[in-house]
XYZ file of C-alpha atoms in Angstrom:
134
model
C 0.703 -6.359 8.462
C -1.978 -4.145 9.133
C -3.213 -2.361 5.688
C -3.389 1.241 5.519
C -6.335 2.159 5.743
C -6.973 0.172 8.813
C -5.015 2.990 10.459
C -6.459 5.585 12.593
C -7.036 9.306 12.312
C -3.637 9.632 14.513
C -1.454 6.775 13.224
C -1.806 8.848 9.339
C -0.740 11.903 10.817
C 2.307 10.442 12.186
C 3.128 7.992 9.248
C 2.864 11.037 6.619
C 4.651 13.373 8.393
C 7.092 10.424 8.891
C 6.424 9.842 4.543
C 7.473 13.513 4.038
C 10.175 13.904 5.972
C 13.895 14.764 4.651
C 15.314 12.591 7.344
C 14.484 11.141 10.661
C 12.135 12.804 13.177
C 11.802 12.360 17.218
C 8.693 11.603 18.638
C 8.758 15.196 20.160
C 9.288 16.662 17.395
C 6.880 14.670 15.741
C 4.384 16.371 18.322
C 5.508 19.680 17.534
C 4.910 19.076 13.720
C 1.503 17.897 14.663
C 0.026 20.094 17.134
C -2.300 21.805 14.607
C -3.547 18.679 13.429
C -4.978 18.249 17.261
C -1.942 16.449 18.841
C -1.568 17.479 22.344
C 0.525 14.776 24.419
C 3.738 12.679 23.462
C 1.408 9.707 24.491
C -0.295 10.519 21.398
C 2.661 10.239 19.420
C 3.862 7.388 21.054
C 0.736 5.354 20.979
C 0.757 5.947 17.092
C 4.685 5.164 16.444
C 3.820 1.647 18.750
C 1.104 0.684 15.932
C 3.349 1.748 13.463
C 6.729 0.619 13.848
C 4.415 -3.182 15.139
C 2.769 -2.807 11.632
C 6.013 -2.716 9.712
C 5.170 1.263 8.612
C 7.772 2.781 10.498
C 11.123 2.038 11.760
C 12.313 3.017 15.175
C 16.620 3.930 14.592
C 17.852 2.589 18.323
C 21.047 5.322 17.925
C 19.040 8.071 16.957
C 16.096 7.712 18.790
C 13.636 8.597 16.145
C 12.612 7.146 13.381
C 11.978 7.259 9.944
C 9.114 5.874 7.714
C 9.317 2.599 5.739
C 11.227 2.828 2.361
C 11.156 -0.980 1.796
C 8.388 -3.419 0.593
C 9.239 -6.098 2.217
C 8.001 -8.820 5.002
C 9.930 -7.389 8.503
C 9.385 -11.043 10.158
C 11.238 -13.301 7.170
C 14.115 -10.190 6.453
C 17.095 -8.515 8.330
C 16.752 -4.567 7.816
C 19.725 -2.390 8.009
C 20.199 0.818 7.861
C 23.196 3.137 6.982
C 22.723 6.749 8.652
C 24.937 9.888 7.300
C 26.750 11.475 10.304
C 27.088 14.792 8.130
C 23.832 14.959 6.382
C 21.433 13.083 8.197
C 19.922 10.861 5.117
C 18.596 7.239 6.139
C 18.984 4.380 3.509
C 16.999 1.276 4.784
C 17.832 -1.860 2.751
C 16.805 -5.275 3.385
C 18.716 -8.970 2.732
C 16.777 -11.777 3.018
C 20.097 -14.191 2.976
C 22.164 -12.204 5.266
C 19.073 -12.452 7.294
C 18.675 -16.117 6.933
C 22.344 -16.914 7.911
C 22.610 -14.658 10.787
C 19.576 -15.889 12.378
C 21.419 -19.203 11.843
C 23.853 -18.205 13.346
C 22.004 -16.689 16.423
C 20.618 -20.473 16.708
C 23.876 -21.845 16.521
C 25.088 -20.189 19.585
C 22.130 -20.954 21.675
C 20.620 -17.628 22.037
C 16.878 -16.450 21.905
C 16.834 -13.468 20.183
C 14.557 -11.190 20.716
C 15.413 -8.165 18.413
C 17.989 -7.077 16.356
C 19.000 -3.603 14.675
C 21.231 -3.178 12.703
C 22.907 0.558 12.303
C 25.807 1.541 10.449
C 26.961 5.161 10.985
C 29.171 6.939 8.986
C 29.408 8.901 5.494
C 27.318 8.574 2.706
C 28.670 9.037 -1.313
C 27.528 12.486 -1.782
C 29.021 13.995 1.194
C 31.781 11.531 0.875
C 31.983 13.268 -2.587
C 31.177 17.119 -1.372
C 34.466 17.037 0.949
C 36.906 15.503 -1.485
């Protein structure tokens, strides 16, 4: 994992925006929010996001085509990371479980499948929104 102090100015700007956000942000939303910091082209944001995802600072939410800052201190290469995404308020909760990840890895290997990537996203309603609706 790249140390935070090893990130470029653009990467730090993108990471700080995601860390301050109340929910996931798309690359174009990030671009709009970073124009005052000198960002002019989508490629600047995408390059920063690519490095941040590979370094484990940021996660891409496939179902939303958006990004969130990593909320958990974990080693992404050795544990399963999943997300619970509230369709009502947009809250994203990240969780990681080494044992579940290990069992999923074993199952995938037992089938002879060569996995390159896994994304686990639960979509639904968070406890707060359920309580407010009751």
